[in-house]
Amino acid sequence: MSKLLNKSLKIFILYAGIVLAGSIPAYYFIVDLIWEHELKEHNLIVSETIKQNLQSLSLSDEELAASITLWNKLRPETQLQPVAALLPDSTYNIYRKNKYIPAKGKDRFQGLITYFSINGKPFRLTLETNMEESHETIMAIAVVTIMFFLILLGGFILINRRIAERLWRPFYNSLGKIQSFNLHKPEEISFDHSDIEEFRLLNHHLHKLITGNIASYQQQKEFTQHASHELQTPLSVIKFKLDLLHQSEPLTEEQSDIIDQAHQALAKVTRVNKNLLLLAKIENSQFPEKEQIDLSSLIERYVPFLQDFLDDKQLQVQLNITRPVQLSVNKTLLEIVLTNLFMNAIRYSETGSVIQLSLDEHHLMMANTGTEALDTQRLFRRFGLSAPHSSGTGLGLAIIHEVCQLYGWKESYRFENGFHIFSIHWS
Amino acid sequence: MATGLYQRLNISSAISNSAFQIQKKFKIGAYFCQMKVLIIEDELQLAQSVIGYLSGENYICEHASTYQQALEKLCVYEYQCILLDLMLPDGNGLQLLEEIKKRQQQEGVIIISAKDSYDDKIKGLQIGADDYLAKPFHLPELAARVYSVIRRRSFQNNNVVQQEELQIDLLAKTVHIHDKPVLLTRKEFDLLIYFLSNKNRVISKNALAEHLSGDIADMLDNHSFVYAHIKNLKRKLHEAGCGNYLKTVYATGYKWEV
């Protein structure tokens, strides 16, 4: 994962690199062209000067021949030679070994061949000027360009960091606030003021979004609580009426059965309602009291309460508690977690099997027999795995999840060797 | 406003005058035959059901649906047990409970609440309520609670229930049949008291399961343990020579018939 700014930086650097690399040949051609042009002009000026000076000397033929020989000896870069006829001027560019300083290697020359006549005789003047070799030019330009590129690179990185720190600070501030925001424990969130239009807009809309979310979440929670409370009275009425109906005389077996079935369905609705209410209460942090609880002894005291249910299915509980474990929690919630774990195990165990519970310093693990793995994705969700004909409410594990969230514990499930294994981890 | 209040005071004093005479008449009978129960509950359907169920059980039930009405009745009559709903249209039940407790009467108070709130429960019991029942509950459960609260309040020293050959000491939790002790488990004893407080009433297996295991019971549908406990209770009573009072009503209910 790369940061937004680094991404743009990379592109900028790449672009700068390409442009600068492209500029090397361009500079070279221009510099070379100017060089050549200037030297051609220089050669022309020199040759014209020589011509005119020679012509104005008005030397005799002997004197001229002697002068030319001397000239050619002293100034090898300019050769004056008698020729048969006058020809048009020409230029050339040549690399040649340095005769006088061989260590210098090859030198580059811009040459001009021009014709003129002195005393009516045609002469050829060859004029050469030393010119910068192209590889040296390229080298120089490349070195300068790379230097500039490095300066640019350093500048980019520096500026980028500055921008990240200064320009994007409001963005990262807002980001940090959203990161630490938890809908389950909503605190008033306020974003810093920013002069930059985009950030201001972003913060404004984030604030709107979050406060809207908090409000609707709050409403939803209150709704659940109110709905559950409202349901208690009609549920009581139904229960009372069924109890009264049971007293009617004469009572037939059929009526008795119907009452029993109605009681069972009612019990499930009551359970769902109670659990929804409990979830809402946990979410609304209505269990703030905490106390030090010895979980190991709580479990040992708790198991006898389940004896009736265990007997019904001929189940056995095997406790594997290595040492006393102290937890600072709400006792009611801890008992609810235990109850839900045990009830699930009892409800879904095969008759006559063994429920295993192990407890160590950081884990509580409950294992019961089963036939196939459960859908872990939906397991701890509300009504995630509820079946219409099951006596379970589909909320037991969601309650465990909620309690774990409250205390920062981690609940997990796995299926291993025909055992459903639920565990809770705390640190 | 002022005149309205004045008139109301007049009316209530008129009520208390006439009620005073009625109260005197009932006071003598109260301890010896019928127990008076006041139901403070704003939901009429619930109140009616409770009255309907308890009335056949040697209880005389009265109903108040508001805080004010309840106060007026409490000023005039004497009750053995008060069933108090915490959410009243014109006041808080806990406040009413404080009022009741201030008068230092003998009556027991059972809080009936839709809130099932731990705080309310603790507060209620601290102020002096005898019991706390969270809605929804079974009527036989309520009858059992009323029975035990009244027994505890009114028969502190001699809390022994006698029915024919059966003799139960509620304090010592012992049972004698034909003057011979019968050993019952805690749950069997609980069931026996439950049946005695719901004489001649059909009690569903569901209600018994809830009574025996409380909150845990309603998490499972399979309540065959109820059957197991009842079978044992019946066997022990029968072996000790007790009459066959405990009847099975089809497969789903039980009845203590006398």
PDB file of C-alpha atoms in Angstrom, chain B:
ATOM      1  CA  MET B   1     -58.139  24.625  41.437  1.00  0.00           C
ATOM      2  CA  ALA B   2     -58.236  25.280  45.149  1.00  0.00           C
ATOM      3  CA  THR B   3     -61.884  24.355  45.469  1.00  0.00           C
ATOM      4  CA  GLY B   4     -61.296  21.232  43.389  1.00  0.00           C
ATOM      5  CA  LEU B   5     -58.618  20.063  45.740  1.00  0.00           C
ATOM      6  CA  TYR B   6     -60.727  20.896  48.758  1.00  0.00           C
ATOM      7  CA  GLN B   7     -63.615  18.882  47.368  1.00  0.00           C
ATOM      8  CA  ARG B   8     -61.368  15.966  46.689  1.00  0.00           C
ATOM      9  CA  LEU B   9     -60.068  15.997  50.231  1.00  0.00           C
ATOM     10  CA  ASN B  10     -63.611  15.996  51.476  1.00  0.00           C
ATOM     11  CA  ILE B  11     -64.536  13.092  49.320  1.00  0.00           C
ATOM     12  CA  SER B  12     -61.570  11.048  50.378  1.00  0.00           C
ATOM     13  CA  SER B  13     -62.269  11.679  54.032  1.00  0.00           C
ATOM     14  CA  ALA B  14     -65.824  10.554  53.406  1.00  0.00           C
ATOM     15  CA  ILE B  15     -64.509   7.388  51.844  1.00  0.00           C
ATOM     16  CA  SER B  16     -62.218   6.709  54.748  1.00  0.00           C
ATOM     17  CA  ASN B  17     -65.019   7.153  57.249  1.00  0.00           C
ATOM     18  CA  SER B  18     -67.243   4.587  55.632  1.00  0.00           C
ATOM     19  CA  ALA B  19     -64.341   2.317  54.876  1.00  0.00           C
ATOM     20  CA  PHE B  20     -63.201   2.398  58.465  1.00  0.00           C
ATOM     21  CA  GLN B  21     -66.304   0.521  59.521  1.00  0.00           C
ATOM     22  CA  ILE B  22     -65.903  -2.089  56.785  1.00  0.00           C
ATOM     23  CA  GLN B  23     -62.257  -2.503  57.724  1.00  0.00           C
ATOM     24  CA  LYS B  24     -63.191  -3.243  61.327  1.00  0.00           C
ATOM     25  CA  LYS B  25     -65.525  -5.970  60.255  1.00  0.00           C
ATOM     26  CA  PHE B  26     -62.916  -7.617  58.047  1.00  0.00           C
ATOM     27  CA  LYS B  27     -60.020  -7.282  60.398  1.00  0.00           C
ATOM     28  CA  ILE B  28     -61.186 -10.083  62.632  1.00  0.00           C
ATOM     29  CA  GLY B  29     -61.762 -12.470  59.780  1.00  0.00           C
ATOM     30  CA  ALA B  30     -58.585 -11.610  57.930  1.00  0.00           C
ATOM     31  CA  TYR B  31     -56.211 -13.797  59.873  1.00  0.00           C
ATOM     32  CA  PHE B  32     -58.532 -16.680  60.309  1.00  0.00           C
ATOM     33  CA  CYS B  33     -60.096 -17.331  56.973  1.00  0.00           C
ATOM     34  CA  GLN B  34     -59.478 -15.080  54.016  1.00  0.00           C
ATOM     35  CA  MET B  35     -56.386 -13.121  53.127  1.00  0.00           C
ATOM     36  CA  LYS B  36     -56.659  -9.743  51.477  1.00  0.00           C
ATOM     37  CA  VAL B  37     -54.484  -8.939  48.525  1.00  0.00           C
ATOM     38  CA  LEU B  38     -54.176  -5.541  46.888  1.00  0.00           C
ATOM     39  CA  ILE B  39     -53.183  -5.505  43.256  1.00  0.00           C
ATOM     40  CA  ILE B  40     -51.649  -2.219  42.169  1.00  0.00           C
ATOM     41  CA  GLU B  41     -51.453  -2.512  38.424  1.00  0.00           C
ATOM     42  CA  ASP B  42     -52.520  -0.147  35.681  1.00  0.00           C
ATOM     43  CA  GLU B  43     -53.044  -2.830  33.069  1.00  0.00           C
ATOM     44  CA  LEU B  44     -56.629  -3.953  33.567  1.00  0.00           C
ATOM     45  CA  GLN B  45     -56.250  -7.266  31.739  1.00  0.00           C
ATOM     46  CA  LEU B  46     -53.394  -8.291  33.989  1.00  0.00           C
ATOM     47  CA  ALA B  47     -55.170  -7.222  37.138  1.00  0.00           C
ATOM     48  CA  GLN B  48     -58.311  -9.081  36.164  1.00  0.00           C
ATOM     49  CA  SER B  49     -56.370 -12.256  35.440  1.00  0.00           C
ATOM     50  CA  VAL B  50     -54.599 -12.089  38.774  1.00  0.00           C
ATOM     51  CA  ILE B  51     -57.885 -11.468  40.580  1.00  0.00           C
ATOM     52  CA  GLY B  52     -59.506 -14.298  38.615  1.00  0.00           C
ATOM     53  CA  TYR B  53     -56.772 -16.740  39.568  1.00  0.00           C
ATOM     54  CA  LEU B  54     -56.231 -15.762  43.206  1.00  0.00           C
ATOM     55  CA  SER B  55     -59.873 -15.253  44.137  1.00  0.00           C
ATOM     56  CA  GLY B  56     -60.575 -18.938  44.213  1.00  0.00           C
ATOM     57  CA  GLU B  57     -57.678 -19.511  46.591  1.00  0.00           C
ATOM     58  CA  ASN B  58     -59.053 -18.083  49.765  1.00  0.00           C
ATOM     59  CA  TYR B  59     -57.912 -14.622  48.817  1.00  0.00           C
ATOM     60  CA  ILE B  60     -59.985 -11.488  48.608  1.00  0.00           C
ATOM     61  CA  CYS B  61     -58.499  -9.323  45.905  1.00  0.00           C
ATOM     62  CA  GLU B  62     -58.769  -5.631  45.404  1.00  0.00           C
ATOM     63  CA  HIS B  63     -57.464  -3.580  42.595  1.00  0.00           C
ATOM     64  CA  ALA B  64     -55.954  -0.135  42.317  1.00  0.00           C
ATOM     65  CA  SER B  65     -54.849   1.132  38.963  1.00  0.00           C
ATOM     66  CA  THR B  66     -53.157   4.377  39.959  1.00  0.00           C
ATOM     67  CA  TYR B  67     -50.742   5.618  42.580  1.00  0.00           C
ATOM     68  CA  GLN B  68     -53.436   7.824  44.075  1.00  0.00           C
ATOM     69  CA  GLN B  69     -56.041   5.095  44.172  1.00  0.00           C
ATOM     70  CA  ALA B  70     -53.555   2.746  45.788  1.00  0.00           C
ATOM     71  CA  LEU B  71     -52.703   5.300  48.478  1.00  0.00           C
ATOM     72  CA  GLU B  72     -56.352   5.819  49.254  1.00  0.00           C
ATOM     73  CA  LYS B  73     -56.989   2.110  49.582  1.00  0.00           C
ATOM     74  CA  LEU B  74     -53.928   1.619  51.727  1.00  0.00           C
ATOM     75  CA  CYS B  75     -55.087   4.321  54.089  1.00  0.00           C
ATOM     76  CA  VAL B  76     -58.385   2.617  54.612  1.00  0.00           C
ATOM     77  CA  TYR B  77     -57.899  -1.098  54.481  1.00  0.00           C
ATOM     78  CA  GLU B  78     -55.433  -3.567  55.782  1.00  0.00           C
ATOM     79  CA  TYR B  79     -53.931  -6.128  53.449  1.00  0.00           C
ATOM     80  CA  GLN B  80     -51.859  -9.212  53.960  1.00  0.00           C
ATOM     81  CA  CYS B  81     -50.127  -8.867  50.628  1.00  0.00           C
ATOM     82  CA  ILE B  82     -49.632  -6.115  48.088  1.00  0.00           C
ATOM     83  CA  LEU B  83     -48.734  -6.769  44.491  1.00  0.00           C
ATOM     84  CA  LEU B  84     -47.034  -3.661  43.236  1.00  0.00           C
ATOM     85  CA  ASP B  85     -46.366  -2.752  39.634  1.00  0.00           C
ATOM     86  CA  LEU B  86     -43.492  -0.276  39.485  1.00  0.00           C
ATOM     87  CA  MET B  87     -44.748   1.597  36.459  1.00  0.00           C
ATOM     88  CA  LEU B  88     -47.876   3.482  37.342  1.00  0.00           C
ATOM     89  CA  PRO B  89     -49.438   6.188  35.214  1.00  0.00           C
ATOM     90  CA  ASP B  90     -49.269   8.810  37.967  1.00  0.00           C
ATOM     91  CA  GLY B  91     -46.228   7.885  39.974  1.00  0.00           C
ATOM     92  CA  ASN B  92     -43.292   5.659  40.655  1.00  0.00           C
ATOM     93  CA  GLY B  93     -43.967   2.335  42.305  1.00  0.00           C
ATOM     94  CA  LEU B  94     -40.786   2.560  44.343  1.00  0.00           C
ATOM     95  CA  GLN B  95     -42.027   5.770  45.898  1.00  0.00           C
ATOM     96  CA  LEU B  96     -45.295   4.081  46.741  1.00  0.00           C
ATOM     97  CA  LEU B  97     -43.324   1.257  48.284  1.00  0.00           C
ATOM     98  CA  GLU B  98     -41.609   3.757  50.555  1.00  0.00           C
ATOM     99  CA  GLU B  99     -45.012   5.072  51.578  1.00  0.00           C
ATOM    100  CA  ILE B 100     -46.204   1.556  52.359  1.00  0.00           C
ATOM    101  CA  LYS B 101     -43.141   0.763  54.402  1.00  0.00           C
ATOM    102  CA  LYS B 102     -43.413   4.007  56.385  1.00  0.00           C
ATOM    103  CA  ARG B 103     -46.728   2.815  57.824  1.00  0.00           C
ATOM    104  CA  GLN B 104     -45.062  -0.250  59.345  1.00  0.00           C
ATOM    105  CA  GLN B 105     -47.899  -2.640  58.749  1.00  0.00           C
ATOM    106  CA  GLN B 106     -47.640  -6.374  58.563  1.00  0.00           C
ATOM    107  CA  GLU B 107     -48.362  -6.721  54.865  1.00  0.00           C
ATOM    108  CA  GLY B 108     -45.897  -8.284  52.501  1.00  0.00           C
ATOM    109  CA  VAL B 109     -45.069  -6.576  49.218  1.00  0.00           C
ATOM    110  CA  ILE B 110     -44.260  -8.304  45.963  1.00  0.00           C
ATOM    111  CA  ILE B 111     -42.965  -6.107  43.183  1.00  0.00           C
ATOM    112  CA  ILE B 112     -44.213  -6.981  39.734  1.00  0.00           C
ATOM    113  CA  SER B 113     -42.252  -5.255  37.056  1.00  0.00           C
ATOM    114  CA  ALA B 114     -42.059  -5.254  33.289  1.00  0.00           C
ATOM    115  CA  LYS B 115     -38.591  -3.817  33.464  1.00  0.00           C
ATOM    116  CA  ASP B 116     -36.635  -6.738  34.884  1.00  0.00           C
ATOM    117  CA  SER B 117     -34.046  -4.236  35.938  1.00  0.00           C
ATOM    118  CA  TYR B 118     -31.381  -5.308  38.373  1.00  0.00           C
ATOM    119  CA  ASP B 119     -31.275  -1.834  39.910  1.00  0.00           C
ATOM    120  CA  ASP B 120     -35.023  -1.721  40.520  1.00  0.00           C
ATOM    121  CA  LYS B 121     -34.883  -5.160  42.058  1.00  0.00           C
ATOM    122  CA  ILE B 122     -32.089  -4.235  44.448  1.00  0.00           C
ATOM    123  CA  LYS B 123     -33.702  -0.915  45.312  1.00  0.00           C
ATOM    124  CA  GLY B 124     -37.099  -2.520  45.821  1.00  0.00           C
ATOM    125  CA  LEU B 125     -35.741  -5.197  48.118  1.00  0.00           C
ATOM    126  CA  GLN B 126     -33.699  -2.616  50.022  1.00  0.00           C
ATOM    127  CA  ILE B 127     -36.745  -0.456  50.656  1.00  0.00           C
ATOM    128  CA  GLY B 128     -38.445  -3.513  52.038  1.00  0.00           C
ATOM    129  CA  ALA B 129     -40.229  -5.475  49.335  1.00  0.00           C
ATOM    130  CA  ASP B 130     -40.432  -9.182  50.102  1.00  0.00           C
ATOM    131  CA  ASP B 131     -40.108 -10.421  46.575  1.00  0.00           C
ATOM    132  CA  TYR B 132     -39.613  -9.345  42.991  1.00  0.00           C
ATOM    133  CA  LEU B 133     -41.271 -10.913  39.949  1.00  0.00           C
ATOM    134  CA  ALA B 134     -40.380  -9.907  36.410  1.00  0.00           C
ATOM    135  CA  LYS B 135     -43.094 -10.013  33.791  1.00  0.00           C
ATOM    136  CA  PRO B 136     -44.085 -12.241  32.169  1.00  0.00           C
ATOM    137  CA  PHE B 137     -44.549 -14.945  34.791  1.00  0.00           C
ATOM    138  CA  HIS B 138     -47.031 -17.745  35.412  1.00  0.00           C
ATOM    139  CA  LEU B 139     -50.035 -17.148  37.634  1.00  0.00           C
ATOM    140  CA  PRO B 140     -49.272 -20.231  39.761  1.00  0.00           C
ATOM    141  CA  GLU B 141     -45.829 -18.732  40.363  1.00  0.00           C
ATOM    142  CA  LEU B 142     -47.463 -15.555  41.639  1.00  0.00           C
ATOM    143  CA  ALA B 143     -49.800 -17.603  43.837  1.00  0.00           C
ATOM    144  CA  ALA B 144     -46.818 -19.455  45.283  1.00  0.00           C
ATOM    145  CA  ARG B 145     -45.004 -16.217  46.047  1.00  0.00           C
ATOM    146  CA  VAL B 146     -48.077 -14.635  47.622  1.00  0.00           C
ATOM    147  CA  TYR B 147     -48.572 -17.759  49.712  1.00  0.00           C
ATOM    148  CA  SER B 148     -45.044 -17.817  51.018  1.00  0.00           C
ATOM    149  CA  VAL B 149     -44.935 -14.062  51.685  1.00  0.00           C
ATOM    150  CA  ILE B 150     -48.159 -14.225  53.689  1.00  0.00           C
ATOM    151  CA  ARG B 151     -47.018 -17.313  55.576  1.00  0.00           C
ATOM    152  CA  ARG B 152     -43.731 -15.652  56.403  1.00  0.00           C
ATOM    153  CA  ARG B 153     -45.344 -12.375  57.502  1.00  0.00           C
ATOM    154  CA  SER B 154     -48.348 -13.636  59.374  1.00  0.00           C
ATOM    155  CA  PHE B 155     -47.180 -16.930  60.857  1.00  0.00           C
ATOM    156  CA  GLN B 156     -43.673 -16.075  61.925  1.00  0.00           C
ATOM    157  CA  ASN B 157     -43.457 -18.380  64.898  1.00  0.00           C
ATOM    158  CA  ASN B 158     -45.691 -21.198  63.936  1.00  0.00           C
ATOM    159  CA  ASN B 159     -45.265 -21.644  60.229  1.00  0.00           C
ATOM    160  CA  VAL B 160     -46.618 -25.128  59.899  1.00  0.00           C
ATOM    161  CA  VAL B 161     -49.094 -26.126  57.237  1.00  0.00           C
ATOM    162  CA  GLN B 162     -51.412 -28.962  58.030  1.00  0.00           C
ATOM    163  CA  GLN B 163     -53.480 -30.799  55.472  1.00  0.00           C
ATOM    164  CA  GLU B 164     -55.056 -34.032  56.634  1.00  0.00           C
ATOM    165  CA  GLU B 165     -52.191 -36.446  57.260  1.00  0.00           C
ATOM    166  CA  LEU B 166     -49.675 -34.063  55.746  1.00  0.00           C
ATOM    167  CA  GLN B 167     -47.731 -31.679  57.969  1.00  0.00           C
ATOM    168  CA  ILE B 168     -45.204 -29.236  56.533  1.00  0.00           C
ATOM    169  CA  ASP B 169     -42.898 -27.002  58.519  1.00  0.00           C
ATOM    170  CA  LEU B 170     -42.096 -24.124  56.178  1.00  0.00           C
ATOM    171  CA  LEU B 171     -39.280 -22.761  58.309  1.00  0.00           C
ATOM    172  CA  ALA B 172     -37.499 -26.013  59.018  1.00  0.00           C
ATOM    173  CA  LYS B 173     -38.386 -27.312  55.567  1.00  0.00           C
ATOM    174  CA  THR B 174     -39.487 -30.665  56.877  1.00  0.00           C
ATOM    175  CA  VAL B 175     -42.420 -32.854  55.934  1.00  0.00           C
ATOM    176  CA  HIS B 176     -44.280 -35.290  58.191  1.00  0.00           C
ATOM    177  CA  ILE B 177     -46.924 -37.754  57.073  1.00  0.00           C
ATOM    178  CA  HIS B 178     -48.891 -39.461  59.816  1.00  0.00           C
ATOM    179  CA  ASP B 179     -46.328 -37.836  62.135  1.00  0.00           C
ATOM    180  CA  LYS B 180     -43.495 -39.660  60.462  1.00  0.00           C
ATOM    181  CA  PRO B 181     -40.784 -37.638  58.714  1.00  0.00           C
ATOM    182  CA  VAL B 182     -40.469 -37.930  54.961  1.00  0.00           C
ATOM    183  CA  LEU B 183     -37.172 -37.047  53.352  1.00  0.00           C
ATOM    184  CA  LEU B 184     -37.603 -34.841  50.304  1.00  0.00           C
ATOM    185  CA  THR B 185     -34.974 -33.208  48.118  1.00  0.00           C
ATOM    186  CA  ARG B 186     -34.955 -29.428  47.936  1.00  0.00           C
ATOM    187  CA  LYS B 187     -36.707 -29.473  44.582  1.00  0.00           C
ATOM    188  CA  GLU B 188     -39.343 -31.962  45.705  1.00  0.00           C
ATOM    189  CA  PHE B 189     -40.050 -29.804  48.761  1.00  0.00           C
ATOM    190  CA  ASP B 190     -40.306 -26.719  46.522  1.00  0.00           C
ATOM    191  CA  LEU B 191     -42.759 -28.541  44.284  1.00  0.00           C
ATOM    192  CA  LEU B 192     -44.871 -29.623  47.237  1.00  0.00           C
ATOM    193  CA  ILE B 193     -45.172 -26.039  48.523  1.00  0.00           C
ATOM    194  CA  TYR B 194     -45.919 -24.884  45.002  1.00  0.00           C
ATOM    195  CA  PHE B 195     -48.773 -27.347  44.731  1.00  0.00           C
ATOM    196  CA  LEU B 196     -50.115 -26.462  48.160  1.00  0.00           C
ATOM    197  CA  SER B 197     -50.201 -22.789  47.244  1.00  0.00           C
ATOM    198  CA  ASN B 198     -52.079 -23.641  44.048  1.00  0.00           C
ATOM    199  CA  LYS B 199     -54.638 -26.078  45.435  1.00  0.00           C
ATOM    200  CA  ASN B 200     -57.219 -27.332  42.933  1.00  0.00           C
ATOM    201  CA  ARG B 201     -55.517 -25.499  40.114  1.00  0.00           C
ATOM    202  CA  VAL B 202     -54.152 -27.041  36.950  1.00  0.00           C
ATOM    203  CA  ILE B 203     -50.499 -26.144  36.660  1.00  0.00           C
ATOM    204  CA  SER B 204     -48.722 -26.509  33.353  1.00  0.00           C
ATOM    205  CA  LYS B 205     -45.440 -28.331  33.082  1.00  0.00           C
ATOM    206  CA  ASN B 206     -44.025 -25.136  31.658  1.00  0.00           C
ATOM    207  CA  ALA B 207     -44.832 -23.232  34.850  1.00  0.00           C
ATOM    208  CA  LEU B 208     -43.266 -25.960  36.976  1.00  0.00           C
ATOM    209  CA  ALA B 209     -40.093 -25.936  34.910  1.00  0.00           C
ATOM    210  CA  GLU B 210     -39.821 -22.185  35.310  1.00  0.00           C
ATOM    211  CA  HIS B 211     -40.395 -22.488  39.008  1.00  0.00           C
ATOM    212  CA  LEU B 212     -37.723 -25.128  39.439  1.00  0.00           C
ATOM    213  CA  SER B 213     -34.989 -23.655  37.289  1.00  0.00           C
ATOM    214  CA  GLY B 214     -35.849 -20.004  37.015  1.00  0.00           C
ATOM    215  CA  ASP B 215     -34.304 -18.181  34.133  1.00  0.00           C
ATOM    216  CA  ILE B 216     -32.373 -21.150  32.866  1.00  0.00           C
ATOM    217  CA  ALA B 217     -35.511 -23.218  32.355  1.00  0.00           C
ATOM    218  CA  ASP B 218     -36.919 -21.131  29.597  1.00  0.00           C
ATOM    219  CA  MET B 219     -33.850 -21.706  27.483  1.00  0.00           C
ATOM    220  CA  LEU B 220     -34.736 -25.296  26.702  1.00  0.00           C
ATOM    221  CA  ASP B 221     -37.945 -26.819  25.467  1.00  0.00           C
ATOM    222  CA  ASN B 222     -37.332 -30.231  26.848  1.00  0.00           C
ATOM    223  CA  HIS B 223     -38.626 -30.246  30.400  1.00  0.00           C
ATOM    224  CA  SER B 224     -38.692 -33.940  31.151  1.00  0.00           C
ATOM    225  CA  PHE B 225     -36.806 -33.295  34.393  1.00  0.00           C
ATOM    226  CA  VAL B 226     -40.076 -31.901  35.760  1.00  0.00           C
ATOM    227  CA  TYR B 227     -41.662 -35.261  35.179  1.00  0.00           C
ATOM    228  CA  ALA B 228     -38.774 -36.980  36.950  1.00  0.00           C
ATOM    229  CA  HIS B 229     -39.047 -34.794  40.054  1.00  0.00           C
ATOM    230  CA  ILE B 230     -42.823 -35.156  40.236  1.00  0.00           C
ATOM    231  CA  LYS B 231     -42.600 -38.894  39.868  1.00  0.00           C
ATOM    232  CA  ASN B 232     -40.190 -39.041  42.804  1.00  0.00           C
ATOM    233  CA  LEU B 233     -42.342 -36.732  44.931  1.00  0.00           C
ATOM    234  CA  LYS B 234     -45.453 -38.799  44.224  1.00  0.00           C
ATOM    235  CA  ARG B 235     -43.642 -42.018  45.038  1.00  0.00           C
ATOM    236  CA  LYS B 236     -42.292 -40.706  48.357  1.00  0.00           C
ATOM    237  CA  LEU B 237     -45.674 -39.319  49.410  1.00  0.00           C
ATOM    238  CA  HIS B 238     -47.394 -42.522  48.445  1.00  0.00           C
ATOM    239  CA  GLU B 239     -44.874 -44.722  50.239  1.00  0.00           C
ATOM    240  CA  ALA B 240     -45.365 -42.688  53.429  1.00  0.00           C
ATOM    241  CA  GLY B 241     -49.088 -43.299  53.239  1.00  0.00           C
ATOM    242  CA  CYS B 242     -50.179 -39.920  51.957  1.00  0.00           C
ATOM    243  CA  GLY B 243     -53.430 -39.712  50.013  1.00  0.00           C
ATOM    244  CA  ASN B 244     -53.259 -39.338  46.275  1.00  0.00           C
ATOM    245  CA  TYR B 245     -53.747 -35.588  46.043  1.00  0.00           C
ATOM    246  CA  LEU B 246     -51.339 -34.928  43.211  1.00  0.00           C
ATOM    247  CA  LYS B 247     -53.085 -35.715  39.931  1.00  0.00           C
ATOM    248  CA  THR B 248     -51.780 -35.644  36.408  1.00  0.00           C
ATOM    249  CA  VAL B 249     -53.989 -33.680  34.036  1.00  0.00           C
ATOM    250  CA  TYR B 250     -53.435 -35.383  30.700  1.00  0.00           C
ATOM    251  CA  ALA B 251     -49.774 -35.241  29.816  1.00  0.00           C
ATOM    252  CA  THR B 252     -49.190 -31.555  30.235  1.00  0.00           C
ATOM    253  CA  GLY B 253     -50.479 -30.450  33.621  1.00  0.00           C
ATOM    254  CA  TYR B 254     -50.642 -31.304  37.304  1.00  0.00           C
ATOM    255  CA  LYS B 255     -53.167 -30.579  39.991  1.00  0.00           C
ATOM    256  CA  TRP B 256     -53.195 -30.823  43.786  1.00  0.00           C
ATOM    257  CA  GLU B 257     -56.744 -31.895  44.525  1.00  0.00           C
ATOM    258  CA  VAL B 258     -58.341 -31.573  47.940  1.00  0.00           C
TER     259      VAL B 258
END
